[in-house]
PDB file of C-alpha atoms in Angstrom:
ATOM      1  CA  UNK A   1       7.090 141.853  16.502  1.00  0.00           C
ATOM      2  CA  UNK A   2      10.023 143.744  14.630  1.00  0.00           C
ATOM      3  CA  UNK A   3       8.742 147.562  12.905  1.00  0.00           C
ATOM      4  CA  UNK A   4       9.618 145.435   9.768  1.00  0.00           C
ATOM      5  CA  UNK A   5       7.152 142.646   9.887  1.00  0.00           C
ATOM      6  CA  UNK A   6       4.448 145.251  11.360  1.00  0.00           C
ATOM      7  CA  UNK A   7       4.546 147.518   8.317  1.00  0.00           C
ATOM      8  CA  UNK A   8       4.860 144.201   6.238  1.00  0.00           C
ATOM      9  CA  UNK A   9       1.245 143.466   7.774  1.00  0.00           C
ATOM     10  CA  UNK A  10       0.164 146.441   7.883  1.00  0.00           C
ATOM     11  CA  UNK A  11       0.870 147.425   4.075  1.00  0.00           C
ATOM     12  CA  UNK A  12      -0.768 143.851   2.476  1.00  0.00           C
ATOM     13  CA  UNK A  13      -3.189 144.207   0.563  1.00  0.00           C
ATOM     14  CA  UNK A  14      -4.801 141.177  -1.460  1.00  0.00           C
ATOM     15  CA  UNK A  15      -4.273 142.354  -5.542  1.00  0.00           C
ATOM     16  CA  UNK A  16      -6.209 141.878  -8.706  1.00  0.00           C
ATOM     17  CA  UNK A  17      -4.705 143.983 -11.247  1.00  0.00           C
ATOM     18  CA  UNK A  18      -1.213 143.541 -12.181  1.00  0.00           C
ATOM     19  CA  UNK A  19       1.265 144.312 -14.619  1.00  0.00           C
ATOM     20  CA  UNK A  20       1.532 141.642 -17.206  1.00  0.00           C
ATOM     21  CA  UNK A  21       5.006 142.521 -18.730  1.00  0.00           C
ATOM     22  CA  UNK A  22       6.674 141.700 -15.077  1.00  0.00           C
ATOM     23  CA  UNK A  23       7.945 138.422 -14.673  1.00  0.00           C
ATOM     24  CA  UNK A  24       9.681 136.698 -12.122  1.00  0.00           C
ATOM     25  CA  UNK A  25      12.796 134.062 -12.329  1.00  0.00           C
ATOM     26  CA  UNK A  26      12.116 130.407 -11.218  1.00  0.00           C
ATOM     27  CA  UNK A  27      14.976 130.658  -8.548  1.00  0.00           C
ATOM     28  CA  UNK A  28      13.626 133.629  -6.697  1.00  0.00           C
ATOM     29  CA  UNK A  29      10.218 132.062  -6.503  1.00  0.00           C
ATOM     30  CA  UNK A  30      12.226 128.693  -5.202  1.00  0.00           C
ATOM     31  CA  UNK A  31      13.959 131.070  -2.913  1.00  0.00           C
ATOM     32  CA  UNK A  32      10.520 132.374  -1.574  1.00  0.00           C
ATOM     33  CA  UNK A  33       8.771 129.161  -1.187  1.00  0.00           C
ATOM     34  CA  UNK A  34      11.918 127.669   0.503  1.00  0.00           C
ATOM     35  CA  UNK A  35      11.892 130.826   2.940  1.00  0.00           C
ATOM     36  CA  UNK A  36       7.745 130.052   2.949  1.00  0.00           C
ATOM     37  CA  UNK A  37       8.400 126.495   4.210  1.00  0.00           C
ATOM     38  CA  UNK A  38      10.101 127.299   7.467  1.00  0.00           C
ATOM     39  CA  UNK A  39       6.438 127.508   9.012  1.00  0.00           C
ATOM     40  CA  UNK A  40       5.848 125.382  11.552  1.00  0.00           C
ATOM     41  CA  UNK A  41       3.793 122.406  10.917  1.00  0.00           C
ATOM     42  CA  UNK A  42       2.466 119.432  12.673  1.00  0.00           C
ATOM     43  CA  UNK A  43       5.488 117.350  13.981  1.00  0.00           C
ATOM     44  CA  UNK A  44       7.705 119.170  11.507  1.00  0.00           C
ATOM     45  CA  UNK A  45       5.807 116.650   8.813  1.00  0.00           C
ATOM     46  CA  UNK A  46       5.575 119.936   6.079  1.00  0.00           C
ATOM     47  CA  UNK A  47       2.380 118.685   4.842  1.00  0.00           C
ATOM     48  CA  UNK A  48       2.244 120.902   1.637  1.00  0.00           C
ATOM     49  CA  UNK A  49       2.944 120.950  -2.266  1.00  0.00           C
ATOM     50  CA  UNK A  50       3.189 123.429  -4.615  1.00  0.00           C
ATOM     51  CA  UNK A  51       2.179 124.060  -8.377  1.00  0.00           C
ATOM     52  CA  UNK A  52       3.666 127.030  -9.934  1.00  0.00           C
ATOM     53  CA  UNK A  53       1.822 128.193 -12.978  1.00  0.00           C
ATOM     54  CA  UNK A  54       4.114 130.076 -15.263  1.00  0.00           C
ATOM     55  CA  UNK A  55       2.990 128.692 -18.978  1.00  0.00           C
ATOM     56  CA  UNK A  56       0.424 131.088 -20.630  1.00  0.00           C
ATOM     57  CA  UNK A  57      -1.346 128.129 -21.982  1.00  0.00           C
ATOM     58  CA  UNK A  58      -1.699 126.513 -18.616  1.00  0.00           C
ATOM     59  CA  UNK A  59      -2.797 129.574 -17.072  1.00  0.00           C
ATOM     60  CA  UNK A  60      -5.690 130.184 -19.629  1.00  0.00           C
ATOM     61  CA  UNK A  61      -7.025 126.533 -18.671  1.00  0.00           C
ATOM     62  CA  UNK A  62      -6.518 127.693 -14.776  1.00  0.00           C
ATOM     63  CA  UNK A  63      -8.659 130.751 -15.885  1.00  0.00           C
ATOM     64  CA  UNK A  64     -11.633 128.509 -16.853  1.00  0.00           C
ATOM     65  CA  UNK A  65     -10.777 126.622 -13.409  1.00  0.00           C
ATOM     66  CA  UNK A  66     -10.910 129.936 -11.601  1.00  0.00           C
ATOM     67  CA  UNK A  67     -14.170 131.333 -12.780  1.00  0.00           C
ATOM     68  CA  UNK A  68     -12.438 133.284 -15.406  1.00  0.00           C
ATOM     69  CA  UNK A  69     -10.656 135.481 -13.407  1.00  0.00           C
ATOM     70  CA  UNK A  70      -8.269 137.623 -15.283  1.00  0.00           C
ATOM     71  CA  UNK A  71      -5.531 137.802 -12.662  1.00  0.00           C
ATOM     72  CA  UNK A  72      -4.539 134.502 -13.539  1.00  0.00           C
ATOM     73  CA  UNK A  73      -3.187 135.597 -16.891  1.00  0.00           C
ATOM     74  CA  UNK A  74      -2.139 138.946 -15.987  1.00  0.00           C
ATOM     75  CA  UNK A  75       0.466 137.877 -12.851  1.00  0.00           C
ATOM     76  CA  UNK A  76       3.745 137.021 -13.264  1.00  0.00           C
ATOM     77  CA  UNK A  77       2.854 133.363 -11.781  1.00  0.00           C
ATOM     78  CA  UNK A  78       0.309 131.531 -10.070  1.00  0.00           C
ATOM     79  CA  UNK A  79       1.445 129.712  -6.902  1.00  0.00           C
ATOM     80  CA  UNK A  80      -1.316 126.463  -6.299  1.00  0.00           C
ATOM     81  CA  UNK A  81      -0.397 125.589  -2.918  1.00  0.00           C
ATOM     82  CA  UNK A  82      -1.743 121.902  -2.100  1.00  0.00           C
ATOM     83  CA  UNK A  83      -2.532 119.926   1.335  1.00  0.00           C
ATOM     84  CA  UNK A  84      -1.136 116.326   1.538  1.00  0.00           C
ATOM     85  CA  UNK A  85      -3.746 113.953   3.086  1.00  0.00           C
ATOM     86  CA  UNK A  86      -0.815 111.606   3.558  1.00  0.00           C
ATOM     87  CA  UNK A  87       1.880 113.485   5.785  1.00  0.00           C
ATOM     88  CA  UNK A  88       2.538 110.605   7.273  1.00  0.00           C
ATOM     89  CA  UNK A  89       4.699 109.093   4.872  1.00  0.00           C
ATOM     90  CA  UNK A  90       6.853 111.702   5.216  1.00  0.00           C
ATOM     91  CA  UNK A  91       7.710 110.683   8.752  1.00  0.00           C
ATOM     92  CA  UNK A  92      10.368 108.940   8.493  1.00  0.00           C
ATOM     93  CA  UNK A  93      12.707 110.943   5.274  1.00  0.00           C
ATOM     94  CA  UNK A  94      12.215 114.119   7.911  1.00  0.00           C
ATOM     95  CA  UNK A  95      13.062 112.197  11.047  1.00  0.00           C
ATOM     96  CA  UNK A  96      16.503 111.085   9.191  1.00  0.00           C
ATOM     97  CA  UNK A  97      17.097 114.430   7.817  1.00  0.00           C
ATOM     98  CA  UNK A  98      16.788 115.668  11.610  1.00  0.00           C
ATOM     99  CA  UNK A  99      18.824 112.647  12.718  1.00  0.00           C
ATOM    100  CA  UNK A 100      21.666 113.159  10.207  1.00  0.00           C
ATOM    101  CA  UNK A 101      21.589 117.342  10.621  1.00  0.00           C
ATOM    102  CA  UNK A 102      22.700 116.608  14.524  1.00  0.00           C
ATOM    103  CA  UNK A 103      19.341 118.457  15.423  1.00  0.00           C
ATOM    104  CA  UNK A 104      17.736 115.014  17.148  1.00  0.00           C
ATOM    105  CA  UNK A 105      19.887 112.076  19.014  1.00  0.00           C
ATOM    106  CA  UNK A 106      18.833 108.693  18.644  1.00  0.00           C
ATOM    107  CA  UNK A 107      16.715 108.079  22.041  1.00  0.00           C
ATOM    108  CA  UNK A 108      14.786 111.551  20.932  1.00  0.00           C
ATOM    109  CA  UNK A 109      14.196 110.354  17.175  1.00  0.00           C
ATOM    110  CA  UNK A 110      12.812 106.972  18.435  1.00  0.00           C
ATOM    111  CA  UNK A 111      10.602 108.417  20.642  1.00  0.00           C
ATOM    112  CA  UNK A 112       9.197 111.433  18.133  1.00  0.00           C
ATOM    113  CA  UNK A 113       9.353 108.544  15.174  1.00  0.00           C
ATOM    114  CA  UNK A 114       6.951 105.906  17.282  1.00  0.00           C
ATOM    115  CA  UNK A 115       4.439 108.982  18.314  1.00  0.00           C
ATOM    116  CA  UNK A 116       4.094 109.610  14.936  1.00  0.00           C
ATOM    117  CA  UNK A 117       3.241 106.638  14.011  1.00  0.00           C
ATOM    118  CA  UNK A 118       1.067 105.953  16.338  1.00  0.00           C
ATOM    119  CA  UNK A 119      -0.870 109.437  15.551  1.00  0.00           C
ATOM    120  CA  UNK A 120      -1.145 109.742  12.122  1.00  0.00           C
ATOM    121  CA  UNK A 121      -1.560 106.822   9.825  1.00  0.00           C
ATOM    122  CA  UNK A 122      -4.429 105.910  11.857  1.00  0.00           C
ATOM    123  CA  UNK A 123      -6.198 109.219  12.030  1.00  0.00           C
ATOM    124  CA  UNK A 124      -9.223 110.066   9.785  1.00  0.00           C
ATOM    125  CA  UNK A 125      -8.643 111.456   6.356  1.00  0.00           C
ATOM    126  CA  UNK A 126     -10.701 114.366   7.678  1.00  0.00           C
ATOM    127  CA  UNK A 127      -8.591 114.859  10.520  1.00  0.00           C
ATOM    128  CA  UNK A 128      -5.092 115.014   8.489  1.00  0.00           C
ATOM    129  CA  UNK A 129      -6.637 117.438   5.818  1.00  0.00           C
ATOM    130  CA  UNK A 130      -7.548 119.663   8.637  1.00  0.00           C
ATOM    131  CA  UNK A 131      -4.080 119.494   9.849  1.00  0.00           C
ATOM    132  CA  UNK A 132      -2.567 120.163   5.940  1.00  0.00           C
ATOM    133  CA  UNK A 133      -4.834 123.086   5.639  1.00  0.00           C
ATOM    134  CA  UNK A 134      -3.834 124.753   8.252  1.00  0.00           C
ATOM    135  CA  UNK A 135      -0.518 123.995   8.170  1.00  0.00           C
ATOM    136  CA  UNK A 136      -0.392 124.714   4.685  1.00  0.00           C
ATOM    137  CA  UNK A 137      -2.236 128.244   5.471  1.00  0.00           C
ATOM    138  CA  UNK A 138       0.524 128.975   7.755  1.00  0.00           C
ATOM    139  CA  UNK A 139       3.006 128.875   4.790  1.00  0.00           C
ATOM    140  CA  UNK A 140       0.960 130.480   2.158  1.00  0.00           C
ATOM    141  CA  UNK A 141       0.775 133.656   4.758  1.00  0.00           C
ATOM    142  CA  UNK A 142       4.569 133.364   5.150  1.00  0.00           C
ATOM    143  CA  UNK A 143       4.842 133.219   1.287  1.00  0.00           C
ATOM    144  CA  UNK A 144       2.625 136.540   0.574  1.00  0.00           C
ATOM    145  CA  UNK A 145       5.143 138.556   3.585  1.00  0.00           C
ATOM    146  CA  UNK A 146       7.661 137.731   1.968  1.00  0.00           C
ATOM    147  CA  UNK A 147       6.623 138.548  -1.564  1.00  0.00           C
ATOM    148  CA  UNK A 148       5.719 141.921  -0.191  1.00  0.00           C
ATOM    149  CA  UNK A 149       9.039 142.484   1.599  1.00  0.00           C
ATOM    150  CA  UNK A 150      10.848 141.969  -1.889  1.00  0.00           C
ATOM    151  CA  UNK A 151       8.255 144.152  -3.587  1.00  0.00           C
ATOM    152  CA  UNK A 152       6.124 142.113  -4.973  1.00  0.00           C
ATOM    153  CA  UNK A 153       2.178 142.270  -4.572  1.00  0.00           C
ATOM    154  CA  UNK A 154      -0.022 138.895  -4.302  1.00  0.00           C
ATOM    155  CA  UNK A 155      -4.010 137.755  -3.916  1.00  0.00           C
ATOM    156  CA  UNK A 156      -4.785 134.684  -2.348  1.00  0.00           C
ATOM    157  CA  UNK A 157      -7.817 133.112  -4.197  1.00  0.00           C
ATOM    158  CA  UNK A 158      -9.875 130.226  -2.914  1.00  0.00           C
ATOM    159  CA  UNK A 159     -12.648 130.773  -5.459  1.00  0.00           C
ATOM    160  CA  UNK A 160     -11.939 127.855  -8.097  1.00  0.00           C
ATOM    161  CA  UNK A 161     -13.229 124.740  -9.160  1.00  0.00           C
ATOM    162  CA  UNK A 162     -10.817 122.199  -6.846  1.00  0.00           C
ATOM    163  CA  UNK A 163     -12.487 119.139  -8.317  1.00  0.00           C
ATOM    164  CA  UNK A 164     -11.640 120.104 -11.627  1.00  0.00           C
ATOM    165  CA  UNK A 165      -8.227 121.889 -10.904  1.00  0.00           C
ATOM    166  CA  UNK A 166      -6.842 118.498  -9.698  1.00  0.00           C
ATOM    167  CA  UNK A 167      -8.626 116.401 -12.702  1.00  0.00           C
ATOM    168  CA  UNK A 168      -7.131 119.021 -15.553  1.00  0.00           C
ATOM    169  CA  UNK A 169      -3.823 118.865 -13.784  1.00  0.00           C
ATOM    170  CA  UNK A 170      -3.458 115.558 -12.518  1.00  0.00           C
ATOM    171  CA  UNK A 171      -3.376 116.121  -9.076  1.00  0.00           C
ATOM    172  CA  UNK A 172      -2.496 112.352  -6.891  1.00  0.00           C
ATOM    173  CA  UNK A 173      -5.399 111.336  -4.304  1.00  0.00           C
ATOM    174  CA  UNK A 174      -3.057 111.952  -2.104  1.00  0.00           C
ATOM    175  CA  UNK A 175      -3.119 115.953  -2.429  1.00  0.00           C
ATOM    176  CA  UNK A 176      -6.134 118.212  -2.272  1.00  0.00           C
ATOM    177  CA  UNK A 177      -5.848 122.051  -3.720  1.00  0.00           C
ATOM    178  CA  UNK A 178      -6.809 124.651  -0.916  1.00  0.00           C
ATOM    179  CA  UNK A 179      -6.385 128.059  -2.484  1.00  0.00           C
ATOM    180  CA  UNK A 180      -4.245 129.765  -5.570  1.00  0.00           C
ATOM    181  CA  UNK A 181      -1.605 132.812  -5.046  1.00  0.00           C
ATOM    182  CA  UNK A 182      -1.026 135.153  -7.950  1.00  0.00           C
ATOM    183  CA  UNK A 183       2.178 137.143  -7.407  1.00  0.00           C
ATOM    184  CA  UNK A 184       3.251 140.371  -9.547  1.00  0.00           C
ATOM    185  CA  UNK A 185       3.560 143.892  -9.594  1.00  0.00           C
ATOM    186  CA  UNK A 186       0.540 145.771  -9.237  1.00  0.00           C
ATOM    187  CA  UNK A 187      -0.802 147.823 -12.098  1.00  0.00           C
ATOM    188  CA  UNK A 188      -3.473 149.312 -10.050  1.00  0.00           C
ATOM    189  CA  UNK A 189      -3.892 150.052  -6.049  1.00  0.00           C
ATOM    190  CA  UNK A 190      -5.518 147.398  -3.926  1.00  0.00           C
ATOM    191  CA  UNK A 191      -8.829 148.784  -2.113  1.00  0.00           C
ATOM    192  CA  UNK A 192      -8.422 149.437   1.825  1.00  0.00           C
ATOM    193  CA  UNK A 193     -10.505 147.201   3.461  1.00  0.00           C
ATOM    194  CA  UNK A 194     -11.682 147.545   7.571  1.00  0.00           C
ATOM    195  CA  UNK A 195     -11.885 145.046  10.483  1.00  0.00           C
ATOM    196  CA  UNK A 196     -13.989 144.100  12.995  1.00  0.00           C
ATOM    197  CA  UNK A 197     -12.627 146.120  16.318  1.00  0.00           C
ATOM    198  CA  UNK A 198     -10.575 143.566  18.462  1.00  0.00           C
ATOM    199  CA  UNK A 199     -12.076 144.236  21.422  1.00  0.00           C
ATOM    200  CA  UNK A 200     -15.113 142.443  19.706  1.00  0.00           C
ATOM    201  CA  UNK A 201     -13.322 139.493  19.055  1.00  0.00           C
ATOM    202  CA  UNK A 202     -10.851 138.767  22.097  1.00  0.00           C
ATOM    203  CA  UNK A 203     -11.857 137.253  25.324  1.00  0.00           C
ATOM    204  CA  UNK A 204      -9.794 137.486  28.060  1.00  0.00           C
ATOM    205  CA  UNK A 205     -10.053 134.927  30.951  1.00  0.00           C
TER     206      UNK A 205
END
């Protein structure tokens, strides 16, 4: 781990307060989620979506959702990262994408292709929205690093209404909302917090 990415981690915090007159340009927040997305994910299948909230009348309506929590408002956007239950489907647009970037020959694509198949479409819908949470937690950490590094603070938030978050905003059965990312400038510093000691938590064997 570079010095970089440790004081990156180290200097994190998860913010509340922020300072409403800051906003941020669609094409940097592109640019972040794009950099977000190069987390690894299971068989490369990306199993994520994204709903940025930048309308203030949309964003009072996610307050409600989000058991009227004023950060919502007060960021300079609201990043509703979503799992897809239905990864699957995107087997096959990666696997050509791979194919035609030089990254896979054919024998290689055939093979990773017919595994796929074989694994996915006929796993539970339990077992893929395990898989899109986590993989989908791996690039909502990558997004908030990368906010920080270009000086911007962020909260994740998993405390809102999911069932009615994808009824007000029409979210397919085939996505499921797994937490909300307000990004901004802080207006106020984040409280410390501690952890448990590692030594408490590792086992070595």
């Amino acid at each position: 781990m570079s010095e970089t990415i440790s004081t990156l981690i180290k200097e994190r915090r998860s913010v509340r307060k922020y300072d409403p007159e800051v906003l941020i340009e669609k094409e940097e927040i592109l640019e972040m989620l794009e950099q977000a997305t190069l987390a690894p994910s299971t068989s490369n299948l990306q199993p994520w979506e994204f709903i940025v909230f930048l309308d203030a009348e949309q964003r009072k309506d996610l307050r409600k959702i989000a058991y009227n929590q004023e950060q919502i408002e007060t960021a300079s956007a609201v990043i509703a990262v979503l799992g897809d239950k239905e990864f699957y489907k995107n087997i096959d647009p990666v696997y050509d994408s791979m194919s035609d970037a030089g990254f896979v020959d054919d024998a290689s694509k055939e093979v990773l292709v017919g595994n796929a198949h074989k694994a996915y479409p006929n796993a539970t819908e339990e077992s893929r929205k395990n898989l899109a949470t986590f993989d989908s937690g791996l690039a909502a950490m990558q997004f908030m690093l990368i906010a920080k590094e270009r000086g911007y603070a962020t909260g994740p938030m998993g405390g809102f209404d999911k069932a009615e978050f994808s009824e007000r905003f029409n979210v397919s059965d085939r996505y499921f909302p797994i937490v909300l990312i307000t990004i901004g400038k802080e207006n106020a510093p984040a409280y410390s917090t501690t952890r448990i000691a590692i030594e408490d938590k590792v086992k070595f064997i």
